[in-house]
PDB file of C-alpha atoms and ligand atoms in Angstrom:
ATOM      1  CA  MET A 787      69.633 128.341 240.209  1.00 92.00           C
ATOM      2  CA  ARG A 788      72.204 125.780 239.191  1.00 96.00           C
ATOM      3  CA  ILE A 789      70.383 122.736 237.931  1.00 96.00           C
ATOM      4  CA  VAL A 790      71.297 119.401 236.376  1.00 97.00           C
ATOM      5  CA  LEU A 791      68.626 117.726 234.281  1.00 97.00           C
ATOM      6  CA  VAL A 792      68.660 113.925 234.059  1.00 96.00           C
ATOM      7  CA  GLY A 793      66.354 111.406 232.454  1.00 95.00           C
ATOM      8  CA  PRO A 794      66.415 108.482 230.053  1.00 93.00           C
ATOM      9  CA  PRO A 795      66.475 108.946 226.282  1.00 88.00           C
ATOM     10  CA  GLY A 796      62.943 109.731 225.140  1.00 86.00           C
ATOM     11  CA  ALA A 797      62.006 111.639 228.314  1.00 90.00           C
ATOM     12  CA  GLY A 798      61.780 114.892 226.357  1.00 88.00           C
ATOM     13  CA  LYS A 799      64.806 116.296 228.140  1.00 90.00           C
ATOM     14  CA  GLY A 800      65.838 118.756 225.412  1.00 89.00           C
ATOM     15  CA  THR A 801      62.332 120.209 225.131  1.00 90.00           C
ATOM     16  CA  GLN A 802      61.927 120.568 228.899  1.00 94.00           C
ATOM     17  CA  ALA A 803      65.410 122.039 229.250  1.00 94.00           C
ATOM     18  CA  ALA A 804      64.580 124.774 226.739  1.00 93.00           C
ATOM     19  CA  PHE A 805      61.297 125.707 228.473  1.00 94.00           C
ATOM     20  CA  LEU A 806      62.727 125.585 231.987  1.00 95.00           C
ATOM     21  CA  ALA A 807      65.785 127.653 231.081  1.00 95.00           C
ATOM     22  CA  LYS A 808      63.495 130.282 229.560  1.00 95.00           C
ATOM     23  CA  ASN A 809      61.175 130.313 232.612  1.00 95.00           C
ATOM     24  CA  LEU A 810      64.114 130.582 234.999  1.00 95.00           C
ATOM     25  CA  SER A 811      66.095 133.054 232.816  1.00 95.00           C
ATOM     26  CA  ILE A 812      69.232 130.926 232.903  1.00 96.00           C
ATOM     27  CA  PRO A 813      71.189 129.477 229.964  1.00 96.00           C
ATOM     28  CA  HIS A 814      70.471 125.940 228.788  1.00 95.00           C
ATOM     29  CA  ILE A 815      73.835 124.216 228.452  1.00 94.00           C
ATOM     30  CA  SER A 816      73.606 120.985 226.489  1.00 92.00           C
ATOM     31  CA  THR A 817      76.549 118.730 225.712  1.00 90.00           C
ATOM     32  CA  GLY A 818      75.450 118.527 222.084  1.00 89.00           C
ATOM     33  CA  ASP A 819      75.595 122.323 221.727  1.00 91.00           C
ATOM     34  CA  LEU A 820      78.938 122.469 223.563  1.00 93.00           C
ATOM     35  CA  PHE A 821      80.484 120.003 221.143  1.00 94.00           C
ATOM     36  CA  ARG A 822      79.038 121.724 218.078  1.00 94.00           C
ATOM     37  CA  ALA A 823      80.150 125.184 219.248  1.00 95.00           C
ATOM     38  CA  ASN A 824      83.695 124.108 220.173  1.00 96.00           C
ATOM     39  CA  ILE A 825      84.158 122.152 216.963  1.00 96.00           C
ATOM     40  CA  SER A 826      82.846 124.913 214.698  1.00 96.00           C
ATOM     41  CA  ARG A 827      84.932 127.607 216.484  1.00 96.00           C
ATOM     42  CA  GLN A 828      87.923 125.215 216.298  1.00 96.00           C
ATOM     43  CA  THR A 829      88.889 125.704 219.937  1.00 96.00           C
ATOM     44  CA  GLU A 830      91.678 123.504 221.306  1.00 96.00           C
ATOM     45  CA  LEU A 831      89.087 121.359 223.084  1.00 96.00           C
ATOM     46  CA  GLY A 832      86.964 121.247 219.946  1.00 96.00           C
ATOM     47  CA  LYS A 833      89.901 120.041 217.844  1.00 97.00           C
ATOM     48  CA  LEU A 834      90.731 117.449 220.484  1.00 96.00           C
ATOM     49  CA  ALA A 835      87.135 116.221 220.647  1.00 95.00           C
ATOM     50  CA  LYS A 836      86.948 115.992 216.878  1.00 95.00           C
ATOM     51  CA  SER A 837      90.126 113.913 216.693  1.00 96.00           C
ATOM     52  CA  TYR A 838      88.551 111.316 218.999  1.00 94.00           C
ATOM     53  CA  MET A 839      85.253 111.374 217.152  1.00 92.00           C
ATOM     54  CA  ASP A 840      86.884 111.086 213.718  1.00 94.00           C
ATOM     55  CA  ALA A 841      88.760 108.017 214.960  1.00 93.00           C
ATOM     56  CA  GLY A 842      85.457 106.559 216.111  1.00 91.00           C
ATOM     57  CA  ASN A 843      86.370 106.807 219.790  1.00 89.00           C
ATOM     58  CA  LEU A 844      84.526 108.199 222.781  1.00 87.00           C
ATOM     59  CA  VAL A 845      85.546 111.693 223.795  1.00 90.00           C
ATOM     60  CA  PRO A 846      87.306 111.448 227.209  1.00 92.00           C
ATOM     61  CA  ASP A 847      85.567 112.974 230.231  1.00 90.00           C
ATOM     62  CA  GLU A 848      88.314 115.608 230.699  1.00 91.00           C
ATOM     63  CA  VAL A 849      87.531 117.117 227.302  1.00 94.00           C
ATOM     64  CA  THR A 850      83.784 117.310 227.985  1.00 92.00           C
ATOM     65  CA  ILE A 851      84.458 118.701 231.450  1.00 90.00           C
ATOM     66  CA  GLY A 852      86.778 121.348 230.001  1.00 93.00           C
ATOM     67  CA  MET A 853      84.119 122.504 227.547  1.00 94.00           C
ATOM     68  CA  ALA A 854      81.484 122.610 230.285  1.00 92.00           C
ATOM     69  CA  LYS A 855      83.823 124.625 232.523  1.00 91.00           C
ATOM     70  CA  ASP A 856      84.516 127.209 229.779  1.00 93.00           C
ATOM     71  CA  ARG A 857      80.793 127.582 229.156  1.00 93.00           C
ATOM     72  CA  MET A 858      79.863 127.917 232.829  1.00 91.00           C
ATOM     73  CA  GLU A 859      82.439 130.697 233.219  1.00 90.00           C
ATOM     74  CA  GLN A 860      80.721 132.888 230.623  1.00 92.00           C
ATOM     75  CA  SER A 861      78.926 135.905 232.034  1.00 93.00           C
ATOM     76  CA  ASP A 862      75.385 134.787 231.167  1.00 94.00           C
ATOM     77  CA  ALA A 863      75.867 131.751 233.437  1.00 93.00           C
ATOM     78  CA  ALA A 864      76.803 133.849 236.487  1.00 90.00           C
ATOM     79  CA  GLY A 865      73.264 133.657 237.888  1.00 90.00           C
ATOM     80  CA  GLY A 866      72.890 129.959 237.242  1.00 94.00           C
ATOM     81  CA  PHE A 867      72.497 127.423 234.454  1.00 95.00           C
ATOM     82  CA  LEU A 868      70.675 124.296 233.463  1.00 96.00           C
ATOM     83  CA  LEU A 869      72.907 121.418 232.416  1.00 95.00           C
ATOM     84  CA  ASP A 870      71.527 118.862 229.958  1.00 94.00           C
ATOM     85  CA  GLY A 871      73.567 115.802 228.995  1.00 91.00           C
ATOM     86  CA  PHE A 872      76.321 116.548 231.503  1.00 92.00           C
ATOM     87  CA  PRO A 873      77.314 114.992 233.872  1.00 94.00           C
ATOM     88  CA  ARG A 874      76.528 111.627 232.318  1.00 91.00           C
ATOM     89  CA  ASN A 875      78.429 109.428 234.769  1.00 93.00           C
ATOM     90  CA  VAL A 876      79.588 109.556 238.387  1.00 95.00           C
ATOM     91  CA  SER A 877      83.149 110.601 237.574  1.00 92.00           C
ATOM     92  CA  GLN A 878      81.844 113.601 235.608  1.00 93.00           C
ATOM     93  CA  ALA A 879      79.522 114.438 238.519  1.00 96.00           C
ATOM     94  CA  GLU A 880      82.484 114.380 240.906  1.00 95.00           C
ATOM     95  CA  ALA A 881      84.478 116.597 238.541  1.00 93.00           C
ATOM     96  CA  LEU A 882      81.561 119.035 238.334  1.00 94.00           C
ATOM     97  CA  ASP A 883      81.358 119.227 242.140  1.00 95.00           C
ATOM     98  CA  GLU A 884      85.082 119.952 242.316  1.00 93.00           C
ATOM     99  CA  MET A 885      84.831 122.595 239.624  1.00 91.00           C
ATOM    100  CA  LEU A 886      81.941 124.356 241.394  1.00 92.00           C
ATOM    101  CA  LYS A 887      83.631 124.084 244.774  1.00 93.00           C
ATOM    102  CA  ASP A 888      86.721 125.833 243.353  1.00 90.00           C
ATOM    103  CA  GLU A 889      84.454 128.728 242.368  1.00 86.00           C
ATOM    104  CA  GLY A 890      82.677 128.720 245.743  1.00 89.00           C
ATOM    105  CA  MET A 891      79.464 127.474 244.157  1.00 90.00           C
ATOM    106  CA  LYS A 892      77.231 124.426 244.393  1.00 92.00           C
ATOM    107  CA  LEU A 893      74.269 122.855 242.633  1.00 96.00           C
ATOM    108  CA  ASP A 894      70.755 123.705 243.827  1.00 96.00           C
ATOM    109  CA  ALA A 895      68.830 120.834 242.291  1.00 97.00           C
ATOM    110  CA  VAL A 896      69.034 117.746 240.137  1.00 97.00           C
ATOM    111  CA  LEU A 897      65.790 117.344 238.248  1.00 97.00           C
ATOM    112  CA  ASP A 898      65.084 113.723 237.397  1.00 97.00           C
ATOM    113  CA  LEU A 899      62.526 113.160 234.623  1.00 96.00           C
ATOM    114  CA  GLU A 900      60.890 109.803 235.128  1.00 95.00           C
ATOM    115  CA  VAL A 901      59.322 107.795 232.296  1.00 94.00           C
ATOM    116  CA  PRO A 902      58.433 104.086 232.349  1.00 93.00           C
ATOM    117  CA  GLU A 903      60.717 102.092 230.103  1.00 91.00           C
ATOM    118  CA  ASP A 904      57.935 100.785 227.833  1.00 91.00           C
ATOM    119  CA  GLU A 905      56.778 104.360 227.299  1.00 91.00           C
ATOM    120  CA  VAL A 906      60.287 105.383 226.253  1.00 91.00           C
ATOM    121  CA  VAL A 907      60.392 102.595 223.696  1.00 93.00           C
ATOM    122  CA  LYS A 908      56.930 103.529 222.392  1.00 92.00           C
ATOM    123  CA  ARG A 909      57.857 107.211 222.114  1.00 90.00           C
ATOM    124  CA  ILE A 910      61.097 106.679 220.236  1.00 92.00           C
ATOM    125  CA  ALA A 911      60.268 103.620 218.148  1.00 93.00           C
ATOM    126  CA  GLY A 912      57.063 105.309 216.899  1.00 94.00           C
ATOM    127  CA  ARG A 913      58.934 108.338 215.572  1.00 93.00           C
ATOM    128  CA  ARG A 914      58.885 108.932 211.805  1.00 96.00           C
ATOM    129  CA  VAL A 915      61.024 111.538 210.097  1.00 96.00           C
ATOM    130  CA  CYS A 916      60.641 113.140 206.659  1.00 97.00           C
ATOM    131  CA  ARG A 917      63.351 112.263 204.114  1.00 97.00           C
ATOM    132  CA  LYS A 918      63.191 115.759 202.606  1.00 96.00           C
ATOM    133  CA  ASP A 919      63.394 117.716 205.881  1.00 94.00           C
ATOM    134  CA  SER A 920      64.420 116.110 209.174  1.00 90.00           C
ATOM    135  CA  SER A 921      62.586 118.830 211.142  1.00 91.00           C
ATOM    136  CA  HIS A 922      59.298 117.315 209.912  1.00 95.00           C
ATOM    137  CA  VAL A 923      58.720 114.728 212.645  1.00 94.00           C
ATOM    138  CA  PHE A 924      55.634 112.575 213.252  1.00 95.00           C
ATOM    139  CA  HIS A 925      54.646 109.769 215.585  1.00 94.00           C
ATOM    140  CA  VAL A 926      52.600 106.760 214.509  1.00 95.00           C
ATOM    141  CA  THR A 927      50.403 107.000 217.632  1.00 92.00           C
ATOM    142  CA  TYR A 928      50.664 110.521 219.056  1.00 89.00           C
ATOM    143  CA  THR A 929      50.961 112.732 215.975  1.00 92.00           C
ATOM    144  CA  PRO A 930      50.218 110.506 212.958  1.00 96.00           C
ATOM    145  CA  PRO A 931      50.404 112.021 209.463  1.00 97.00           C
ATOM    146  CA  LYS A 932      47.113 112.224 207.518  1.00 97.00           C
ATOM    147  CA  THR A 933      48.376 109.589 205.076  1.00 97.00           C
ATOM    148  CA  GLU A 934      50.540 106.799 206.441  1.00 95.00           C
ATOM    149  CA  GLY A 935      54.181 107.189 205.423  1.00 96.00           C
ATOM    150  CA  VAL A 936      53.696 110.634 203.848  1.00 97.00           C
ATOM    151  CA  CYS A 937      54.780 113.990 205.325  1.00 97.00           C
ATOM    152  CA  ASP A 938      51.830 116.361 205.933  1.00 97.00           C
ATOM    153  CA  THR A 939      54.055 119.389 205.462  1.00 96.00           C
ATOM    154  CA  CYS A 940      55.847 118.661 202.179  1.00 97.00           C
ATOM    155  CA  GLY A 941      54.672 115.292 200.863  1.00 97.00           C
ATOM    156  CA  GLY A 942      58.086 113.698 201.482  1.00 97.00           C
ATOM    157  CA  GLU A 943      58.490 110.045 202.437  1.00 98.00           C
ATOM    158  CA  LEU A 944      58.493 109.283 206.169  1.00 97.00           C
ATOM    159  CA  TYR A 945      60.931 106.743 207.567  1.00 97.00           C
ATOM    160  CA  GLN A 946      62.260 105.417 210.865  1.00 96.00           C
ATOM    161  CA  ARG A 947      65.855 106.407 211.605  1.00 93.00           C
ATOM    162  CA  ASP A 948      68.237 103.568 212.572  1.00 89.00           C
ATOM    163  CA  ASP A 949      68.760 105.347 215.906  1.00 87.00           C
ATOM    164  CA  ASP A 950      65.058 105.059 216.637  1.00 91.00           C
ATOM    165  CA  SER A 951      64.695 101.296 216.165  1.00 93.00           C
ATOM    166  CA  GLU A 952      63.477  99.377 219.207  1.00 93.00           C
ATOM    167  CA  GLU A 953      66.770  97.505 219.432  1.00 93.00           C
ATOM    168  CA  THR A 954      68.823 100.724 219.489  1.00 92.00           C
ATOM    169  CA  VAL A 955      66.483 102.277 222.058  1.00 92.00           C
ATOM    170  CA  ARG A 956      66.880  99.248 224.357  1.00 93.00           C
ATOM    171  CA  THR A 957      70.664  99.531 224.036  1.00 93.00           C
ATOM    172  CA  ARG A 958      70.589 103.268 224.830  1.00 91.00           C
ATOM    173  CA  LEU A 959      68.407 102.576 227.876  1.00 93.00           C
ATOM    174  CA  GLU A 960      70.889  99.968 229.053  1.00 93.00           C
ATOM    175  CA  VAL A 961      73.726 102.501 228.761  1.00 92.00           C
ATOM    176  CA  TYR A 962      71.611 104.997 230.699  1.00 93.00           C
ATOM    177  CA  HIS A 963      70.930 102.475 233.493  1.00 94.00           C
ATOM    178  CA  THR A 964      74.529 101.432 233.906  1.00 95.00           C
ATOM    179  CA  GLN A 965      76.314 104.779 233.420  1.00 93.00           C
ATOM    180  CA  THR A 966      73.996 107.703 234.081  1.00 93.00           C
ATOM    181  CA  GLU A 967      71.479 106.415 236.612  1.00 94.00           C
ATOM    182  CA  PRO A 968      74.131 105.984 239.339  1.00 96.00           C
ATOM    183  CA  ILE A 969      74.502 109.787 239.436  1.00 97.00           C
ATOM    184  CA  ILE A 970      70.956 109.979 240.825  1.00 97.00           C
ATOM    185  CA  ASP A 971      72.053 108.064 243.938  1.00 96.00           C
ATOM    186  CA  TYR A 972      75.209 110.167 244.072  1.00 97.00           C
ATOM    187  CA  TYR A 973      73.133 113.360 244.174  1.00 97.00           C
ATOM    188  CA  LYS A 974      70.472 111.851 246.464  1.00 97.00           C
ATOM    189  CA  ALA A 975      73.170 111.575 249.091  1.00 96.00           C
ATOM    190  CA  GLN A 976      73.480 115.380 248.811  1.00 95.00           C
ATOM    191  CA  GLY A 977      69.711 115.898 249.081  1.00 95.00           C
ATOM    192  CA  LEU A 978      69.545 117.465 245.625  1.00 96.00           C
ATOM    193  CA  VAL A 979      67.288 115.135 243.667  1.00 97.00           C
ATOM    194  CA  VAL A 980      63.795 116.200 242.658  1.00 96.00           C
ATOM    195  CA  THR A 981      61.914 113.514 240.727  1.00 96.00           C
ATOM    196  CA  ILE A 982      58.917 114.311 238.559  1.00 96.00           C
ATOM    197  CA  SER A 983      56.883 112.323 236.066  1.00 96.00           C
ATOM    198  CA  ALA A 984      57.637 113.231 232.456  1.00 94.00           C
ATOM    199  CA  LEU A 985      54.339 111.778 231.229  1.00 92.00           C
ATOM    200  CA  GLY A 986      51.631 113.964 229.725  1.00 88.00           C
ATOM    201  CA  LYS A 987      51.630 117.250 227.859  1.00 87.00           C
ATOM    202  CA  VAL A 988      54.881 119.192 227.513  1.00 89.00           C
ATOM    203  CA  GLU A 989      53.446 122.246 229.337  1.00 92.00           C
ATOM    204  CA  ASP A 990      52.148 120.092 232.203  1.00 95.00           C
ATOM    205  CA  VAL A 991      55.580 118.547 232.695  1.00 95.00           C
ATOM    206  CA  THR A 992      57.171 122.022 232.680  1.00 95.00           C
ATOM    207  CA  GLY A 993      54.625 123.208 235.279  1.00 96.00           C
ATOM    208  CA  ARG A 994      55.318 120.217 237.512  1.00 96.00           C
ATOM    209  CA  ALA A 995      59.073 120.785 237.166  1.00 96.00           C
ATOM    210  CA  MET A 996      58.788 124.495 238.053  1.00 96.00           C
ATOM    211  CA  LYS A 997      56.774 123.718 241.188  1.00 95.00           C
ATOM    212  CA  ALA A 998      59.218 121.033 242.275  1.00 94.00           C
ATOM    213  CA  LEU A 999      62.199 123.347 241.718  1.00 93.00           C
ATOM    214  CA  GLN A1000      60.576 126.153 243.703  1.00 91.00           C
ATOM    215  CA  ARG A1001      60.027 123.747 246.619  1.00 88.00           C
ATOM    216  CA  GLN A1002      63.668 122.692 246.408  1.00 85.00           C
ATOM    217  CA  GLU A1003      64.826 126.324 246.341  1.00 79.00           C
ATOM    218  CA  ALA A1004      62.743 127.352 249.373  1.00 73.00           C
ATOM    219  CA  PRO A1005      64.668 127.275 252.669  1.00 57.00           C
ATOM    220  CA  GLN A1006      64.189 123.935 254.404  1.00 51.00           C
TER     221      GLN A1006
HETATM  222 ZN1   ZN B1736      58.450 116.867 205.012  1.00 56.31          ZN
END
């Protein structure tokens, strides 16, 4: 299956993408990983992307699209893929359609993870990260440390990253509404959108997503 995963920041997209890709035996292609891989291997696109980033500018769509195209042409993606973080606006979605059409392929589903806005803010703004090891992550409500402000794992100090402040989250949501959300309507017109609630336990969300994708895959 060829799937695009969309959802606001804080919807648990990365986690769901990893589980779904494993269940469906297709590669999880995230924009973050694409950038990291191209930059560390110093590909032409990687060097180009880095030059924009170093200058503090946004990487143009063509560069992101080029990286995505290279990745989708690798042999492990022949049977399908799950895209996460791409396309992030309508012009990228149009470019993706073109790219697939050239290869005689098309998307099977666009999985839309739905989370109420207040829940997103609560999820992200409640996050606390360990100063000694950023993989030690807690949440003031959902997974609180035994002692407030202290990491259970190593005793390090817990803090809130600037990215996780309520103000930053609201700004990121605004960007999502204006730039990414329009792709949902774009794909709805193609009958590809499957919306599920991203609330509840991680495994429950994965189960719901799998069921919804199977329904989408079944002949109509
Ligand atoms: Zn720690």
